[in-house]
Short mmCIF file of C-alpha atoms in Angstrom, two decimals:
data_model
loop_
_atom_site.label_atom_id
_atom_site.label_comp_id
_atom_site.label_asym_id
_atom_site.label_seq_id
_atom_site.Cartn_x
_atom_site.Cartn_y
_atom_site.Cartn_z
CA UNK A 1 -17.90 2.86 -21.30
CA UNK A 2 -16.96 -0.75 -22.08
CA UNK A 3 -14.92 -2.18 -19.12
CA UNK A 4 -12.34 -3.74 -21.48
CA UNK A 5 -11.81 -0.42 -23.26
CA UNK A 6 -11.51 1.36 -19.90
CA UNK A 7 -8.90 -1.19 -18.77
CA UNK A 8 -6.89 -0.67 -21.96
CA UNK A 9 -6.90 3.13 -21.47
CA UNK A 10 -5.83 2.83 -17.80
CA UNK A 11 -3.02 0.38 -18.70
CA UNK A 12 -1.92 2.74 -21.51
CA UNK A 13 -1.91 5.60 -19.01
CA UNK A 14 0.38 3.65 -16.67
CA UNK A 15 2.56 2.52 -19.59
CA UNK A 16 2.97 6.05 -20.95
CA UNK A 17 3.89 7.35 -17.49
CA UNK A 18 6.38 4.49 -16.94
CA UNK A 19 8.02 5.04 -20.35
CA UNK A 20 8.55 8.78 -19.75
CA UNK A 21 9.79 8.32 -16.17
CA UNK A 22 12.28 5.57 -17.06
CA UNK A 23 13.55 6.96 -20.38
CA UNK A 24 16.91 8.56 -20.96
CA UNK A 25 16.33 9.53 -24.60
CA UNK A 26 14.19 12.49 -25.67
CA UNK A 27 12.24 10.58 -28.34
CA UNK A 28 11.26 7.86 -25.85
CA UNK A 29 10.17 10.48 -23.29
CA UNK A 30 8.07 12.22 -25.97
CA UNK A 31 6.50 8.87 -26.96
CA UNK A 32 5.45 8.28 -23.35
CA UNK A 33 3.88 11.75 -23.15
CA UNK A 34 1.92 11.09 -26.37
CA UNK A 35 0.65 7.69 -25.17
CA UNK A 36 -0.49 9.39 -21.95
CA UNK A 37 -2.37 12.12 -23.82
CA UNK A 38 -4.14 9.68 -26.13
CA UNK A 39 -5.09 7.34 -23.25
CA UNK A 40 -6.72 10.04 -21.10
CA UNK A 41 -8.83 11.61 -23.91
CA UNK A 42 -11.54 8.86 -24.00
CA UNK A 43 -11.70 8.94 -20.18
CA UNK A 44 -12.38 12.71 -20.25
CA UNK A 45 -15.06 12.46 -22.94
CA UNK A 46 -16.73 9.20 -21.79
CA UNK A 47 -19.95 10.92 -20.66
CA UNK A 48 -20.60 12.19 -24.26
CA UNK A 49 -21.74 15.50 -22.80
CA UNK A 50 -20.85 18.56 -24.96
CA UNK A 51 -18.88 19.99 -22.00
CA UNK A 52 -16.82 16.78 -21.76
CA UNK A 53 -16.12 16.77 -25.51
CA UNK A 54 -15.04 20.42 -25.28
CA UNK A 55 -12.74 19.58 -22.33
CA UNK A 56 -11.18 16.67 -24.28
CA UNK A 57 -10.60 18.91 -27.33
CA UNK A 58 -9.00 21.66 -25.23
CA UNK A 59 -6.80 19.10 -23.49
CA UNK A 60 -5.71 17.50 -26.75
CA UNK A 61 -4.81 20.79 -28.46
CA UNK A 62 -2.81 22.08 -25.47
CA UNK A 63 -0.92 18.83 -24.90
CA UNK A 64 -0.21 18.38 -28.62
CA UNK A 65 1.26 21.91 -28.78
CA UNK A 66 3.35 21.28 -25.63
CA UNK A 67 4.60 17.92 -26.96
CA UNK A 68 5.57 19.57 -30.25
CA UNK A 69 7.57 22.18 -28.28
CA UNK A 70 9.28 19.41 -26.25
CA UNK A 71 10.23 17.65 -29.47
CA UNK A 72 11.41 20.91 -31.07
CA UNK A 73 13.57 21.85 -28.05
CA UNK A 74 15.17 18.38 -27.91
CA UNK A 75 15.80 18.41 -31.69
CA UNK A 76 17.40 21.86 -31.62
CA UNK A 77 19.54 20.77 -28.65
CA UNK A 78 20.60 17.60 -30.51
CA UNK A 79 21.36 19.72 -33.60
CA UNK A 80 23.66 21.99 -31.58
CA UNK A 81 25.28 19.48 -29.19
CA UNK A 82 24.86 16.06 -30.87
CA UNK A 83 23.24 14.73 -27.65
CA UNK A 84 19.82 13.07 -27.32
CA UNK A 85 20.31 12.45 -23.58
CA UNK A 86 17.64 14.14 -21.40
CA UNK A 87 20.18 15.30 -18.80
CA UNK A 88 22.37 16.93 -21.49
CA UNK A 89 19.99 19.80 -22.32
CA UNK A 90 22.60 22.58 -22.56
CA UNK A 91 21.74 24.88 -25.48
CA UNK A 92 20.18 28.14 -24.08
CA UNK A 93 17.41 28.44 -26.70
CA UNK A 94 16.44 24.77 -26.22
CA UNK A 95 16.32 25.28 -22.43
CA UNK A 96 13.96 28.27 -22.77
CA UNK A 97 11.65 26.45 -25.22
CA UNK A 98 11.60 23.35 -23.00
CA UNK A 99 10.79 25.45 -19.90
CA UNK A 100 7.78 26.94 -21.74
CA UNK A 101 6.72 23.50 -23.04
CA UNK A 102 6.82 21.88 -19.60
CA UNK A 103 4.92 24.84 -18.09
CA UNK A 104 2.23 24.33 -20.74
CA UNK A 105 2.06 20.59 -19.95
CA UNK A 106 1.74 21.22 -16.21
CA UNK A 107 -0.59 24.23 -16.46
CA UNK A 108 1.65 26.88 -14.92
CA UNK A 109 0.70 30.55 -15.39
CA UNK A 110 0.52 31.98 -18.11
CA UNK A 111 -0.29 28.60 -19.76
CA UNK A 112 -2.89 27.70 -17.12
CA UNK A 113 -6.13 28.61 -18.96
CA UNK A 114 -6.84 25.07 -20.17
CA UNK A 115 -6.58 23.31 -16.81
CA UNK A 116 -9.66 24.62 -14.87
CA UNK A 117 -11.80 24.24 -18.01
CA UNK A 118 -10.66 20.66 -18.66
CA UNK A 119 -11.08 19.65 -15.01
CA UNK A 120 -14.56 21.21 -14.92
CA UNK A 121 -15.63 19.14 -17.95
CA UNK A 122 -14.23 15.83 -16.61
CA UNK A 123 -15.70 13.28 -14.16
CA UNK A 124 -14.15 13.41 -10.66
CA UNK A 125 -12.19 10.16 -11.10
CA UNK A 126 -10.70 11.36 -14.40
CA UNK A 127 -10.07 14.74 -12.75
CA UNK A 128 -8.01 12.94 -10.11
CA UNK A 129 -5.91 11.31 -12.85
CA UNK A 130 -5.47 14.69 -14.58
CA UNK A 131 -4.36 16.39 -11.35
CA UNK A 132 -1.95 13.64 -10.23
CA UNK A 133 -0.89 10.89 -12.70
CA UNK A 134 -0.77 13.21 -15.72
CA UNK A 135 1.48 15.65 -13.84
CA UNK A 136 4.09 12.99 -12.95
CA UNK A 137 5.85 12.63 -16.37
CA UNK A 138 6.33 16.43 -16.91
CA UNK A 139 7.52 16.87 -13.30
CA UNK A 140 9.98 13.98 -13.77
CA UNK A 141 11.33 15.64 -16.94
CA UNK A 142 11.65 18.90 -15.00
CA UNK A 143 13.48 17.04 -12.22
CA UNK A 144 15.91 15.46 -14.74
CA UNK A 145 16.66 18.76 -16.48
CA UNK A 146 16.49 20.99 -13.37
CA UNK A 147 20.14 22.04 -13.67
CA UNK A 148 19.74 23.48 -17.15
CA UNK A 149 16.27 25.10 -17.12
CA UNK A 150 15.77 28.85 -17.56
CA UNK A 151 15.82 29.93 -13.89
CA UNK A 152 14.43 33.46 -14.38
CA UNK A 153 11.50 32.25 -16.50
CA UNK A 154 10.81 29.39 -14.09
CA UNK A 155 10.83 31.67 -11.01
CA UNK A 156 8.53 34.21 -12.70
CA UNK A 157 6.03 31.52 -13.71
CA UNK A 158 6.19 29.92 -10.24
CA UNK A 159 5.45 33.18 -8.39
CA UNK A 160 2.62 34.03 -10.81
CA UNK A 161 1.16 30.52 -10.39
CA UNK A 162 1.13 30.60 -6.59
CA UNK A 163 -0.46 34.06 -6.53
CA UNK A 164 -3.02 33.49 -9.29
CA UNK A 165 -3.91 29.96 -8.10
CA UNK A 166 -4.80 31.33 -4.66
CA UNK A 167 -6.70 34.40 -5.87
CA UNK A 168 -8.72 32.74 -8.62
CA UNK A 169 -9.71 29.85 -6.35
CA UNK A 170 -11.44 32.29 -3.97
CA UNK A 171 -13.80 33.37 -6.72
CA UNK A 172 -15.25 29.92 -7.57
CA UNK A 173 -18.33 27.96 -6.55
CA UNK A 174 -17.54 24.87 -8.65
CA UNK A 175 -15.49 22.41 -6.59
CA UNK A 176 -13.55 21.06 -9.58
CA UNK A 177 -12.44 24.57 -10.54
CA UNK A 178 -11.36 25.28 -6.95
CA UNK A 179 -9.29 22.08 -7.02
CA UNK A 180 -7.82 23.07 -10.40
CA UNK A 181 -6.66 26.46 -9.07
CA UNK A 182 -5.36 24.72 -5.93
CA UNK A 183 -3.33 22.45 -8.22
CA UNK A 184 -1.92 25.45 -10.13
CA UNK A 185 -0.90 27.05 -6.84
CA UNK A 186 0.75 23.83 -5.59
CA UNK A 187 2.64 23.46 -8.87
CA UNK A 188 3.93 27.00 -8.46
CA UNK A 189 5.41 26.06 -5.07
CA UNK A 190 6.92 22.87 -6.51
CA UNK A 191 8.50 24.79 -9.40
CA UNK A 192 10.11 27.39 -7.15
CA UNK A 193 11.51 24.64 -4.87
CA UNK A 194 12.89 22.82 -7.94
CA UNK A 195 15.48 25.54 -8.57
CA UNK A 196 17.03 25.05 -5.12
CA UNK A 197 16.35 21.41 -4.20
CA UNK A 198 14.84 19.10 -6.88
CA UNK A 199 14.44 16.12 -4.48
CA UNK A 200 12.30 18.24 -2.18
CA UNK A 201 10.05 19.02 -5.18
CA UNK A 202 9.43 15.32 -5.70
CA UNK A 203 8.59 14.87 -2.00
CA UNK A 204 6.21 17.85 -2.27
CA UNK A 205 4.60 16.23 -5.33
CA UNK A 206 4.02 12.92 -3.51
CA UNK A 207 2.40 14.74 -0.57
CA UNK A 208 0.27 16.80 -2.97
CA UNK A 209 -0.82 13.59 -4.75
CA UNK A 210 -1.95 11.99 -1.48
CA UNK A 211 -3.89 15.09 -0.38
CA UNK A 212 -5.52 15.56 -3.80
CA UNK A 213 -6.47 11.87 -4.00
CA UNK A 214 -8.12 12.10 -0.55
CA UNK A 215 -10.07 15.23 -1.59
CA UNK A 216 -11.22 13.86 -4.97
CA UNK A 217 -12.22 10.43 -3.62
CA UNK A 218 -14.17 11.97 -0.72
CA UNK A 219 -16.03 14.30 -3.10
CA UNK A 220 -16.66 11.41 -5.49
CA UNK A 221 -18.24 9.32 -2.72
CA UNK A 222 -20.56 12.25 -1.85
CA UNK A 223 -21.20 13.10 -5.53
CA UNK A 224 -20.52 16.76 -4.64
CA UNK A 225 -19.73 19.07 -7.57
CA UNK A 226 -20.75 22.49 -6.19
CA UNK A 227 -20.12 24.26 -2.88
CA UNK A 228 -23.89 24.40 -2.29
CA UNK A 229 -24.08 20.58 -2.60
CA UNK A 230 -21.15 20.26 -0.20
CA UNK A 231 -22.90 22.43 2.39
CA UNK A 232 -25.97 20.18 2.48
CA UNK A 233 -24.11 16.86 2.10
CA UNK A 234 -23.53 16.45 5.87
CA UNK A 235 -27.25 15.64 6.32
CA UNK A 236 -27.00 12.81 3.77
CA UNK A 237 -23.59 11.41 4.64
CA UNK A 238 -22.25 12.72 7.97
CA UNK A 239 -18.96 10.78 7.65
#
């Protein structure tokens, strides 16, 4: 990939994240999410491998559907309350739709199917961005609306995510898929903490980001993609 193009996509990624995190208006938050989605797509499909193209398509369709649900929930809330403020999400139907939309964006169970597939089709560096940077805007929106989200739905999805993330990860030999299920499990824990203490969720997310970055960068330096490669990699690079 052209270095200039890569730089533009990375800057767009940072810009989209910054817009969503700092916005107070639903339309601005949605714009940031869209910029993020469009910036990461070329980075997923840069290898031109059919698997990478498939991953980019799956990612685009899922994120577009989730963004449409975010927009629909904010519009229906504005229709009922006359408020476009993110923290003023009060209409019950809007809260339920938004909870489902944000779960789809993050990859919580039962909307988790896309995440292992997309991560498996992406390079390790892009996978790191997908597992950390791309999770920050939705988690921030969850943090800002934590008081008005559908608690029962959120708890159910969180428990299912922690359980399924752990179980499905045991069954994998592909490292990227193991990391994807690990991410789903971590997000389940973050979601269940969010109901009781939102600030603790953000702390959990920062710790998760540091651990995931360490894992991805170490695997990237060893070029390890399978468990079998990882087992023999100590002979090549003991450190």
